Amino acid sequence: MSMDWEVVIGLEVHAQLNTATKIFCGCPTAFGAEPNSHTCPVCLAMPGALPVLNGAAVDKAIALSLAIGAELNRHSVFARKNYFYPDLPKGYQISQYELPVVGKGQLTVQMADGSEKVIGVTRAHLEEDAGKSLHEAFVGQTGIDLNRAGTPLLEIVSEPDMRSSAEAVAYLKKLHALVRYLEICDGNMQEGSFRCDANVSLRRPGDPFGTRAEIKNLNSFRFLEKAIEYEILRQKDILESGGSIVQETRLYDANRDETRSMRSKEEANDYRYFPDPDLLPLVLDEARIEKVRQSLPELPDAKRERFMQAYQLSAYDAGVLTAGRDLADYYESVADGVEGKLAANWVMGDLLGALNKAGVEIQDCPVSAEKLRLLVQRIEDKTISGKIAKEIFEEIFHQGGEIDAIIDSRGLRQITDASAIAAMIDEIIAANPQQVAGFRAGKDKLLGFFVGQVMKASQGKANPDQVNTLLLERLQKPE
Ligand SMILES: [Zn+2]
C-alpha cells in the first residue's frame, strides 16, 4: 500500500524576447529565413568580434520585472556559461549567473476551483539563444543553422512552489498571458519562442526536497501536464520499490507519452561561469525604469478585477476573458453598449466554441466584435430570439453576411404579437388533448412539450418568454 507522496515542481521558462535584432549584434531575429543568412562575425564567433548589448532586450526584462513586482537589480553582470555543443560557436553562452537583472517576484494563479495560489519567481536573467542542429536534410551528417544564435531570451525561474501538474500549467499559462500582454514575446510555443523545463521531485509531506529530474524543452501546455504526470508515476514506482531517483535531464516523447533519460544533470560548477570580460556590467538608472513603467499596459489581474466590476462578471468568467489580451479586447468591444453577462456568454460559449472547432485564433476571428455586438443587440431589442441568433451566428461565422439583411431576407424576425402566439397555442392545445389532460392532472414537465411544439410551429421565431406565459395561462385555465 502506498503512503501519500507530495509532488514538488519548479519551472524554468525561456521566453524569446521579440526584439527586431539579436541581443549582442545587429542581425535580424525573424523566424524561418534561409539557414545562416541572419549572421555576422559576432554571432558566428569570429575571433575579435565584440558583443554590444541591445537596449530593447533590457527594457523588456524591466517590463517583466515591474509586472511581477520583482526586485530589479540596478547592477547586473553578464557571465560566460562554458560548454561544448555544435550549435554554440563560441564554446560558451552569454548569460547571467550570480547577478541577474531580475530578482525575486511572484505570480498569483487562479485554479479551476476558484482558489488562488501565489507562486514565487526566484529570478529572471537575460541570455542569448544557441543555434539549431538540423538532421533531417542531411544523411549521415548534421547541418548547423546559426540564425537563432544570439536571439535574446529571458529565462524566468520559479521557486519549487507548485504541487500538481494543474498548478504548473496554471502558472505557465499565466506567465504566457503576461508576456503577451506586455508584448515582450510573441508566445509562439510551436516555433519555440516560449518553452519550459520542468523540475519534478517527490517527497513525503514535511520531508526535505527529494532528488529531482529535469524535463527539457516542453513546448505546449498539454505536454507539460502529461510529462509531469508521467514523471510522478515513474518516480513513485522507483521510490516505492526501494530505489532512488537519479538527478538527470530527461526528454518528453509526446508520441509515446513518456520521459526518457537524456544525460546526467550538470552541476552549475561544471559550466565554469565567469563574468564576460567583453561586456560591461548592466547598470539601470531610475529614469529608464520609470519610462518602461509608464509604457506598461493594463495587466491581466487588474483587467480581471475591472471586468468583474464593470460588467458584473464572476471571477471565473472574467478570468477566461482576460486570459489573453486579444480576447479581452474583443470582449470589451462586444460588451460596449449591451449587457455584460450576455456578451460574456456569447463570447465564451458560441464564439470560443466555434473558434476552437475551426482551429482559429481570436485575432483571425471571421466575425468582428462589432458584428457580434449587433447580434446581441438584436436579441436585446427582441428582433430575434436567442435560438435564431445562434443560427445566424453559425451562418456569419462560416459564410459571412450582414445580420440585419439575413434577418429580413429570411423572415427571421421574432414573433412578439401576443394574438399570433395565442392562435398557435390554441391549435396545439386542440391537437393534443391527452397531453393537456396530463398537464392538468399534475404532470408539470409536459410544459416543455408544449413550449417545444409552439416553437416548432413558429419555426423558432416566437418569443420564448411570451410563449411560456401565454401557455401557462391557457393550460391553467379550466375549460
Ligand atoms: Zn550577428
Short mmCIF file of C-alpha atoms and ligand atoms in Angstrom, two decimals:
data_model
loop_
_atom_site.label_atom_id
_atom_site.label_comp_id
_atom_site.label_asym_id
_atom_site.label_seq_id
_atom_site.Cartn_x
_atom_site.Cartn_y
_atom_site.Cartn_z
CA MET A 1 0.00 0.00 0.00
CA SER A 2 1.36 3.41 -0.88
CA MET A 3 1.56 6.29 1.51
CA ASP A 4 0.97 9.80 0.23
CA TRP A 5 3.63 11.49 -1.85
CA GLU A 6 3.87 15.22 -2.32
CA VAL A 7 4.98 16.34 -5.77
CA VAL A 8 7.29 19.36 -5.96
CA ILE A 9 7.57 21.25 -9.24
CA GLY A 10 9.62 24.23 -10.33
CA LEU A 11 9.66 25.66 -13.87
CA GLU A 12 12.35 27.38 -15.90
CA VAL A 13 10.70 29.26 -18.73
CA HIS A 14 12.57 30.56 -21.76
CA ALA A 15 10.78 33.49 -23.35
CA GLN A 16 12.28 34.69 -26.61
CA LEU A 17 12.17 38.48 -26.49
CA ASN A 18 10.63 39.94 -29.63
CA THR A 19 13.32 42.48 -30.42
CA ALA A 20 13.98 43.26 -34.09
CA THR A 21 17.65 42.36 -33.76
CA LYS A 22 19.75 39.92 -31.74
CA ILE A 23 20.94 40.61 -28.20
CA PHE A 24 24.61 41.29 -28.95
CA CYS A 25 24.67 42.16 -32.68
CA GLY A 26 22.51 43.82 -35.34
CA CYS A 27 21.35 40.63 -37.13
CA PRO A 28 17.57 40.24 -37.56
CA THR A 29 15.73 37.77 -35.33
CA ALA A 30 12.98 36.89 -37.86
CA PHE A 31 11.99 33.22 -37.87
CA GLY A 32 12.11 30.98 -40.94
CA ALA A 33 14.88 32.63 -43.02
CA GLU A 34 17.37 30.74 -45.21
CA PRO A 35 19.82 28.97 -42.83
CA ASN A 36 22.81 31.11 -41.76
CA SER A 37 21.54 34.18 -43.62
CA HIS A 38 20.97 36.14 -40.37
CA THR A 39 24.53 36.01 -39.14
CA CYS A 40 27.57 38.25 -38.73
CA PRO A 41 31.06 37.97 -37.22
CA VAL A 42 29.64 38.45 -33.68
CA CYS A 43 27.04 35.65 -33.74
CA LEU A 44 29.35 33.43 -35.82
CA ALA A 45 32.00 33.85 -33.08
CA MET A 46 34.73 35.18 -35.33
CA PRO A 47 37.87 35.98 -33.33
CA GLY A 48 38.00 39.61 -32.27
CA ALA A 49 34.30 40.36 -32.84
CA LEU A 50 32.83 42.12 -29.79
CA PRO A 51 29.28 41.95 -28.43
CA VAL A 52 27.21 45.12 -27.90
CA LEU A 53 24.13 44.81 -25.67
CA ASN A 54 20.73 45.51 -27.30
CA GLY A 55 18.90 48.02 -25.07
CA ALA A 56 15.46 46.88 -26.27
CA ALA A 57 16.04 43.45 -24.68
CA VAL A 58 16.89 45.15 -21.39
CA ASP A 59 13.69 47.23 -21.46
CA LYS A 60 11.63 44.08 -21.98
CA ALA A 61 13.27 42.44 -18.97
CA ILE A 62 12.46 45.57 -16.94
CA ALA A 63 8.81 45.35 -18.08
CA LEU A 64 8.50 41.77 -16.84
CA SER A 65 10.14 42.67 -13.56
CA LEU A 66 7.69 45.53 -12.95
CA ALA A 67 4.72 43.33 -13.92
CA ILE A 68 5.51 40.64 -11.33
CA GLY A 69 6.56 43.12 -8.66
CA ALA A 70 10.08 41.71 -8.68
CA GLU A 71 13.30 43.16 -7.33
CA LEU A 72 15.03 44.88 -10.21
CA ASN A 73 18.77 44.79 -9.83
CA ARG A 74 20.28 48.19 -10.70
CA HIS A 75 23.56 46.41 -11.30
CA SER A 76 23.77 43.05 -13.03
CA VAL A 77 26.50 41.12 -14.77
CA PHE A 78 26.79 39.02 -17.93
CA ALA A 79 28.66 35.77 -17.49
CA ARG A 80 30.04 33.10 -19.77
CA LYS A 81 28.47 29.68 -19.38
CA ASN A 82 31.01 27.32 -20.86
CA TYR A 83 30.03 24.11 -22.61
CA PHE A 84 30.64 22.45 -25.92
CA TYR A 85 27.85 21.89 -28.39
CA PRO A 86 27.97 22.09 -32.21
CA ASP A 87 25.31 24.84 -32.34
CA LEU A 88 27.21 27.04 -29.88
CA PRO A 89 30.07 28.50 -31.96
CA LYS A 90 31.80 30.47 -29.18
CA GLY A 91 32.04 27.44 -26.91
CA TYR A 92 30.15 29.44 -24.28
CA GLN A 93 26.76 31.07 -23.95
CA ILE A 94 26.50 34.63 -22.69
CA SER A 95 24.08 34.51 -19.78
CA GLN A 96 23.70 35.98 -16.31
CA TYR A 97 24.63 33.97 -13.26
CA GLU A 98 25.35 35.43 -9.83
CA LEU A 99 23.81 38.83 -10.57
CA PRO A 100 20.71 38.53 -12.78
CA VAL A 101 18.79 41.62 -13.88
CA VAL A 102 15.52 40.47 -12.22
CA GLY A 103 15.41 39.14 -8.66
CA LYS A 104 12.59 37.74 -6.53
CA GLY A 105 8.98 38.30 -7.57
CA GLN A 106 5.71 36.41 -7.69
CA LEU A 107 2.73 35.41 -9.79
CA THR A 108 -0.76 34.69 -8.48
CA VAL A 109 -2.53 31.93 -10.40
CA GLN A 110 -6.24 31.12 -10.43
CA MET A 111 -7.19 27.45 -10.26
CA ALA A 112 -10.28 25.90 -11.87
CA ASP A 113 -12.00 25.53 -8.47
CA GLY A 114 -11.78 29.29 -7.94
CA SER A 115 -8.89 29.11 -5.45
CA GLU A 116 -5.75 31.19 -5.87
CA LYS A 117 -2.13 30.31 -5.32
CA VAL A 118 0.94 32.50 -5.16
CA ILE A 119 3.98 31.07 -6.98
CA GLY A 120 7.36 32.60 -6.23
CA VAL A 121 9.67 33.70 -9.02
CA THR A 122 13.31 33.22 -8.00
CA ARG A 123 14.90 35.30 -10.73
CA ALA A 124 14.89 36.15 -14.41
CA HIS A 125 18.01 36.70 -16.44
CA LEU A 126 18.96 37.77 -19.95
CA GLU A 127 20.87 35.39 -22.17
CA GLU A 128 21.46 34.50 -25.80
CA ASP A 129 19.89 31.53 -27.56
CA ALA A 130 22.02 28.91 -29.31
CA GLY A 131 21.75 27.89 -32.99
CA LYS A 132 19.98 24.80 -34.27
CA SER A 133 21.24 21.42 -35.40
CA LEU A 134 19.43 20.15 -38.50
CA HIS A 135 19.33 16.40 -39.01
CA GLU A 136 16.58 15.75 -41.49
CA ALA A 137 18.01 17.21 -44.70
CA PHE A 138 21.42 15.58 -44.28
CA VAL A 139 22.02 11.85 -44.44
CA GLY A 140 24.75 10.81 -42.04
CA GLN A 141 25.58 14.47 -41.36
CA THR A 142 24.31 17.29 -39.22
CA GLY A 143 23.63 20.78 -40.55
CA ILE A 144 24.13 23.82 -38.32
CA ASP A 145 21.88 26.87 -38.67
CA LEU A 146 23.10 29.85 -36.67
CA ASN A 147 20.20 32.20 -37.47
CA ARG A 148 18.86 31.68 -33.93
CA ALA A 149 22.27 32.06 -32.28
CA GLY A 150 22.23 35.31 -30.32
CA THR A 151 18.42 35.69 -30.20
CA PRO A 152 17.57 37.31 -26.84
CA LEU A 153 16.00 35.11 -24.19
CA LEU A 154 14.61 35.92 -20.80
CA GLU A 155 14.89 32.85 -18.59
CA ILE A 156 12.33 33.05 -15.81
CA VAL A 157 13.00 30.64 -12.95
CA SER A 158 10.24 29.81 -10.45
CA GLU A 159 10.54 28.66 -6.87
CA PRO A 160 9.67 24.96 -6.36
CA ASP A 161 6.21 26.09 -5.24
CA MET A 162 3.91 24.03 -7.44
CA ARG A 163 2.33 20.87 -6.06
CA SER A 164 0.47 19.41 -9.04
CA SER A 165 0.59 19.40 -12.83
CA ALA A 166 -2.54 21.59 -12.78
CA GLU A 167 -0.70 24.26 -10.78
CA ALA A 168 2.28 24.08 -13.13
CA VAL A 169 0.01 24.51 -16.15
CA ALA A 170 -1.83 27.41 -14.49
CA TYR A 171 1.49 29.13 -13.75
CA LEU A 172 2.80 28.62 -17.29
CA LYS A 173 -0.47 29.91 -18.77
CA LYS A 174 -0.38 32.97 -16.54
CA LEU A 175 3.20 33.74 -17.50
CA HIS A 176 2.36 33.17 -21.15
CA ALA A 177 -0.56 35.61 -20.93
CA LEU A 178 1.67 38.11 -19.16
CA VAL A 179 4.46 38.17 -21.76
CA ARG A 180 1.81 38.59 -24.46
CA TYR A 181 0.09 41.43 -22.58
CA LEU A 182 3.47 43.09 -22.16
CA GLU A 183 4.25 42.42 -25.84
CA ILE A 184 7.76 41.32 -24.93
CA CYS A 185 7.45 37.84 -26.52
CA ASP A 186 5.17 36.53 -29.27
CA GLY A 187 4.38 33.46 -27.14
CA ASN A 188 4.52 31.14 -30.14
CA MET A 189 5.09 27.79 -28.48
CA GLN A 190 5.23 25.77 -31.69
CA GLU A 191 8.12 27.84 -33.01
CA GLY A 192 9.78 27.55 -29.61
CA SER A 193 9.64 31.21 -28.66
CA PHE A 194 8.04 30.26 -25.31
CA ARG A 195 9.20 26.94 -23.86
CA CYS A 196 9.89 25.49 -20.45
CA ASP A 197 11.87 22.96 -18.47
CA ALA A 198 10.13 21.30 -15.51
CA ASN A 199 11.95 20.16 -12.38
CA VAL A 200 9.94 17.39 -10.74
CA SER A 201 10.57 15.52 -7.50
CA LEU A 202 8.59 13.65 -4.87
CA ARG A 203 8.79 13.70 -1.10
CA ARG A 204 6.82 12.67 1.95
CA PRO A 205 4.94 15.74 3.21
CA GLY A 206 7.17 17.59 5.66
CA ASP A 207 10.39 15.93 4.46
CA PRO A 208 13.21 17.84 2.71
CA PHE A 209 13.02 18.04 -1.10
CA GLY A 210 13.70 14.79 -2.94
CA THR A 211 16.10 14.35 -5.86
CA ARG A 212 14.68 15.95 -8.97
CA ALA A 213 14.62 15.15 -12.63
CA GLU A 214 14.56 17.98 -15.14
CA ILE A 215 12.33 17.53 -18.19
CA LYS A 216 13.64 19.71 -21.01
CA ASN A 217 12.02 21.79 -23.73
CA LEU A 218 8.30 21.38 -23.20
CA ASN A 219 6.55 23.48 -25.82
CA SER A 220 2.84 23.06 -25.09
CA PHE A 221 0.63 23.25 -22.00
CA ARG A 222 -0.63 19.73 -22.66
CA PHE A 223 2.87 18.29 -22.95
CA LEU A 224 3.83 19.96 -19.67
CA GLU A 225 0.87 18.35 -17.94
CA LYS A 226 1.43 14.90 -19.45
CA ALA A 227 5.19 14.92 -18.88
CA ILE A 228 4.70 15.80 -15.20
CA GLU A 229 2.01 13.14 -14.76
CA TYR A 230 4.28 10.53 -16.34
CA GLU A 231 7.23 11.63 -14.22
CA ILE A 232 5.21 11.42 -10.99
CA LEU A 233 4.28 7.80 -11.72
CA ARG A 234 7.83 6.89 -12.77
CA GLN A 235 9.39 8.33 -9.63
CA LYS A 236 6.71 6.85 -7.39
CA ASP A 237 7.36 3.36 -8.82
CA ILE A 238 11.10 3.69 -8.20
CA LEU A 239 10.72 5.07 -4.67
CA GLU A 240 8.10 2.55 -3.61
CA SER A 241 10.18 -0.37 -4.81
CA GLY A 242 13.07 0.87 -2.64
CA GLY A 243 15.11 2.56 -5.38
CA SER A 244 16.41 6.09 -5.53
CA ILE A 245 15.94 8.84 -8.12
CA VAL A 246 18.93 9.79 -10.26
CA GLN A 247 19.41 13.51 -10.79
CA GLU A 248 19.28 13.80 -14.55
CA THR A 249 17.92 15.60 -17.58
CA ARG A 250 15.04 13.86 -19.33
CA LEU A 251 13.20 14.36 -22.61
CA TYR A 252 9.46 14.05 -23.04
CA ASP A 253 8.44 11.99 -26.06
CA ALA A 254 4.92 13.11 -26.98
CA ASN A 255 4.36 10.21 -29.41
CA ARG A 256 4.97 7.60 -26.71
CA ASP A 257 3.78 9.80 -23.81
CA GLU A 258 6.84 9.08 -21.68
CA THR A 259 10.01 10.76 -20.48
CA ARG A 260 13.41 9.22 -21.02
CA SER A 261 16.89 9.89 -19.80
CA MET A 262 18.97 12.29 -21.89
CA ARG A 263 22.06 12.90 -19.80
CA SER A 264 23.09 13.18 -16.19
CA LYS A 265 22.36 16.63 -14.84
CA GLU A 266 25.26 19.06 -14.86
CA GLU A 267 26.07 20.97 -11.72
CA ALA A 268 26.45 24.73 -12.04
CA ASN A 269 30.20 24.47 -11.44
CA ASP A 270 30.54 22.20 -14.48
CA TYR A 271 29.94 25.31 -16.57
CA ARG A 272 32.86 27.31 -15.16
CA TYR A 273 30.85 30.51 -15.08
CA PHE A 274 32.84 33.74 -15.02
CA PRO A 275 31.99 37.38 -15.80
CA ASP A 276 32.26 38.12 -19.52
CA PRO A 277 35.26 40.45 -19.93
CA ASP A 278 33.82 41.76 -23.25
CA LEU A 279 30.70 43.24 -21.61
CA LEU A 280 30.35 45.95 -19.01
CA PRO A 281 28.04 45.35 -16.06
CA LEU A 282 24.46 46.33 -16.89
CA VAL A 283 23.53 49.42 -14.87
CA LEU A 284 19.91 50.63 -14.76
CA ASP A 285 19.00 54.17 -13.82
CA GLU A 286 15.67 55.28 -12.37
CA ALA A 287 14.68 57.36 -15.41
CA ARG A 288 14.91 54.32 -17.66
CA ILE A 289 12.88 52.16 -15.27
CA GLU A 290 10.27 54.91 -14.95
CA LYS A 291 9.98 55.20 -18.72
CA VAL A 292 9.24 51.47 -19.00
CA ARG A 293 6.75 51.73 -16.11
CA GLN A 294 4.85 54.46 -17.95
CA SER A 295 4.58 52.28 -21.05
CA LEU A 296 3.07 49.25 -19.27
CA PRO A 297 -0.44 48.26 -20.41
CA GLU A 298 -3.24 47.25 -18.03
CA LEU A 299 -2.14 43.82 -16.76
CA PRO A 300 -4.28 40.65 -16.55
CA ASP A 301 -5.04 40.81 -12.80
CA ALA A 302 -6.11 44.45 -12.96
CA LYS A 303 -8.18 43.79 -16.05
CA ARG A 304 -9.87 40.82 -14.41
CA GLU A 305 -10.85 42.92 -11.38
CA ARG A 306 -12.15 45.68 -13.64
CA PHE A 307 -14.20 43.24 -15.77
CA MET A 308 -15.83 41.84 -12.61
CA GLN A 309 -16.82 45.34 -11.53
CA ALA A 310 -17.67 46.97 -14.83
CA TYR A 311 -19.51 44.08 -16.47
CA GLN A 312 -20.84 42.27 -13.39
CA LEU A 313 -18.95 39.09 -14.27
CA SER A 314 -17.99 36.19 -12.00
CA ALA A 315 -14.31 35.73 -11.20
CA TYR A 316 -14.30 32.67 -13.43
CA ASP A 317 -15.80 34.43 -16.47
CA ALA A 318 -13.54 37.45 -16.01
CA GLY A 319 -10.55 35.10 -15.74
CA VAL A 320 -11.39 33.33 -19.01
CA LEU A 321 -11.99 36.61 -20.83
CA THR A 322 -8.75 38.23 -19.65
CA ALA A 323 -6.54 35.17 -20.18
CA GLY A 324 -5.37 36.75 -23.43
CA ARG A 325 -5.12 40.38 -24.38
CA ASP A 326 -6.73 39.86 -27.81
CA LEU A 327 -9.71 38.05 -26.32
CA ALA A 328 -10.12 40.72 -23.62
CA ASP A 329 -10.10 43.48 -26.24
CA TYR A 330 -12.61 41.58 -28.36
CA TYR A 331 -14.93 41.07 -25.40
CA GLU A 332 -14.80 44.75 -24.44
CA SER A 333 -15.82 45.74 -27.96
CA VAL A 334 -18.77 43.33 -27.89
CA ALA A 335 -19.87 44.41 -24.41
CA ASP A 336 -19.80 48.10 -25.30
CA GLY A 337 -23.48 49.02 -25.08
CA VAL A 338 -25.02 45.60 -24.38
CA GLU A 339 -25.49 43.62 -21.18
CA GLY A 340 -22.07 42.41 -19.97
CA LYS A 341 -23.12 38.94 -18.89
CA LEU A 342 -25.00 38.26 -22.13
CA ALA A 343 -21.97 39.42 -24.12
CA ALA A 344 -19.74 37.17 -21.98
CA ASN A 345 -21.99 34.17 -22.62
CA TRP A 346 -21.76 34.72 -26.36
CA VAL A 347 -18.01 35.23 -26.42
CA MET A 348 -17.22 32.33 -24.06
CA GLY A 349 -19.85 29.98 -25.47
CA ASP A 350 -20.67 30.24 -29.16
CA LEU A 351 -17.66 32.26 -30.24
CA LEU A 352 -14.87 30.37 -28.41
CA GLY A 353 -16.60 27.09 -29.26
CA ALA A 354 -16.67 27.91 -32.97
CA LEU A 355 -13.06 29.15 -32.95
CA ASN A 356 -11.93 26.03 -31.15
CA LYS A 357 -13.74 23.77 -33.56
CA ALA A 358 -12.32 25.60 -36.56
CA GLY A 359 -8.83 25.78 -35.04
CA VAL A 360 -8.79 29.57 -35.50
CA GLU A 361 -7.26 32.11 -33.11
CA ILE A 362 -9.28 35.07 -31.84
CA GLN A 363 -7.16 37.55 -33.81
CA ASP A 364 -8.25 35.79 -37.03
CA CYS A 365 -11.91 35.52 -36.00
CA PRO A 366 -14.17 35.78 -39.06
CA VAL A 367 -16.89 37.55 -37.04
CA SER A 368 -15.84 41.04 -35.96
CA ALA A 369 -16.62 42.22 -32.43
CA GLU A 370 -18.90 44.91 -33.89
CA LYS A 371 -20.91 42.26 -35.71
CA LEU A 372 -21.28 40.07 -32.64
CA ARG A 373 -22.35 43.13 -30.65
CA LEU A 374 -25.08 43.83 -33.22
CA LEU A 375 -26.28 40.24 -32.93
CA VAL A 376 -26.54 40.58 -29.14
CA GLN A 377 -28.36 43.90 -29.60
CA ARG A 378 -30.91 42.18 -31.86
CA ILE A 379 -31.62 39.72 -29.04
CA GLU A 380 -31.88 42.53 -26.51
CA ASP A 381 -34.27 44.58 -28.64
CA LYS A 382 -36.30 41.39 -29.21
CA THR A 383 -35.90 41.44 -33.00
CA ILE A 384 -34.76 37.81 -32.85
CA SER A 385 -34.77 35.03 -30.27
CA GLY A 386 -31.59 33.60 -28.80
CA LYS A 387 -32.18 30.41 -30.73
CA ILE A 388 -32.41 32.20 -34.08
CA ALA A 389 -29.35 34.24 -33.09
CA LYS A 390 -27.37 31.01 -32.77
CA GLU A 391 -28.36 30.02 -36.31
CA ILE A 392 -27.38 33.44 -37.66
CA PHE A 393 -24.08 33.24 -35.79
CA GLU A 394 -23.26 29.88 -37.38
CA GLU A 395 -24.01 31.36 -40.78
CA ILE A 396 -21.96 34.53 -40.44
CA PHE A 397 -19.09 32.62 -38.84
CA HIS A 398 -18.81 30.25 -41.79
CA GLN A 399 -20.17 32.25 -44.71
CA GLY A 400 -20.11 35.88 -43.64
CA GLY A 401 -23.05 38.20 -44.40
CA GLU A 402 -24.86 41.08 -42.73
CA ILE A 403 -27.04 40.32 -39.72
CA ASP A 404 -29.97 42.65 -40.48
CA ALA A 405 -30.03 41.57 -44.12
CA ILE A 406 -30.16 37.90 -43.09
CA ILE A 407 -32.98 38.61 -40.62
CA ASP A 408 -35.04 40.44 -43.26
CA SER A 409 -34.41 38.27 -46.28
CA ARG A 410 -35.14 35.06 -44.42
CA GLY A 411 -38.06 36.40 -42.37
CA LEU A 412 -36.42 35.57 -39.02
CA ARG A 413 -37.94 38.45 -37.09
CA GLN A 414 -39.21 37.26 -33.73
CA ILE A 415 -42.97 36.96 -33.27
CA THR A 416 -43.97 39.14 -30.31
CA ASP A 417 -47.57 39.66 -31.34
CA ALA A 418 -49.48 38.05 -28.44
CA SER A 419 -52.57 37.28 -30.53
CA ALA A 420 -50.47 35.45 -33.16
CA ILE A 421 -48.79 33.37 -30.44
CA ALA A 422 -52.14 32.70 -28.75
CA ALA A 423 -53.55 31.43 -32.05
CA MET A 424 -50.69 28.93 -32.39
CA ILE A 425 -51.20 27.84 -28.80
CA ASP A 426 -54.89 27.23 -29.40
CA GLU A 427 -54.14 24.97 -32.34
CA ILE A 428 -51.60 22.95 -30.42
CA ILE A 429 -53.85 22.55 -27.42
CA ALA A 430 -56.66 21.39 -29.65
CA ALA A 431 -54.39 18.86 -31.36
CA ASN A 432 -53.02 17.33 -28.14
CA PRO A 433 -55.92 16.62 -25.76
CA GLN A 434 -54.11 13.77 -23.98
CA GLN A 435 -51.11 15.93 -23.04
CA VAL A 436 -53.43 18.72 -21.93
CA ALA A 437 -55.23 16.30 -19.61
CA GLY A 438 -51.88 15.03 -18.36
CA PHE A 439 -50.62 18.53 -17.56
CA ARG A 440 -53.82 19.42 -15.77
CA ALA A 441 -53.53 16.19 -13.77
CA GLY A 442 -50.19 17.44 -12.41
CA LYS A 443 -47.53 16.40 -14.94
CA ASP A 444 -45.75 19.78 -14.89
CA LYS A 445 -42.96 18.51 -17.09
CA LEU A 446 -45.34 18.47 -20.05
CA LEU A 447 -44.99 22.26 -20.23
CA GLY A 448 -41.71 21.67 -22.03
CA PHE A 449 -43.52 19.59 -24.62
CA PHE A 450 -45.96 22.43 -25.34
CA VAL A 451 -43.24 25.08 -25.49
CA GLY A 452 -41.38 22.86 -27.96
CA GLN A 453 -44.49 22.45 -30.11
CA VAL A 454 -45.18 26.20 -30.24
CA MET A 455 -41.54 26.99 -31.05
CA LYS A 456 -41.67 24.38 -33.81
CA ALA A 457 -44.91 25.76 -35.21
CA SER A 458 -43.38 29.25 -35.26
CA GLN A 459 -40.14 27.95 -36.81
CA GLY A 460 -38.29 29.10 -33.70
CA LYS A 461 -39.47 32.67 -34.09
CA ALA A 462 -41.99 33.01 -31.25
CA ASN A 463 -40.69 34.97 -28.26
CA PRO A 464 -39.96 32.22 -25.70
CA ASP A 465 -40.91 34.30 -22.64
CA GLN A 466 -44.28 35.15 -24.13
CA VAL A 467 -44.86 31.54 -25.18
CA ASN A 468 -44.22 30.40 -21.62
CA THR A 469 -46.50 32.98 -20.05
CA LEU A 470 -49.35 32.53 -22.51
CA LEU A 471 -49.13 28.73 -22.40
CA LEU A 472 -49.33 28.66 -18.61
CA GLU A 473 -52.31 30.99 -18.63
CA ARG A 474 -54.08 28.91 -21.21
CA LEU A 475 -53.27 25.50 -19.69
CA GLN A 476 -54.16 26.50 -16.14
CA LYS A 477 -57.47 27.98 -17.23
CA PRO A 478 -60.18 25.36 -16.68
CA GLU A 479 -62.15 24.54 -19.84
ZN ZN B 1 25.01 38.66 -35.80
#
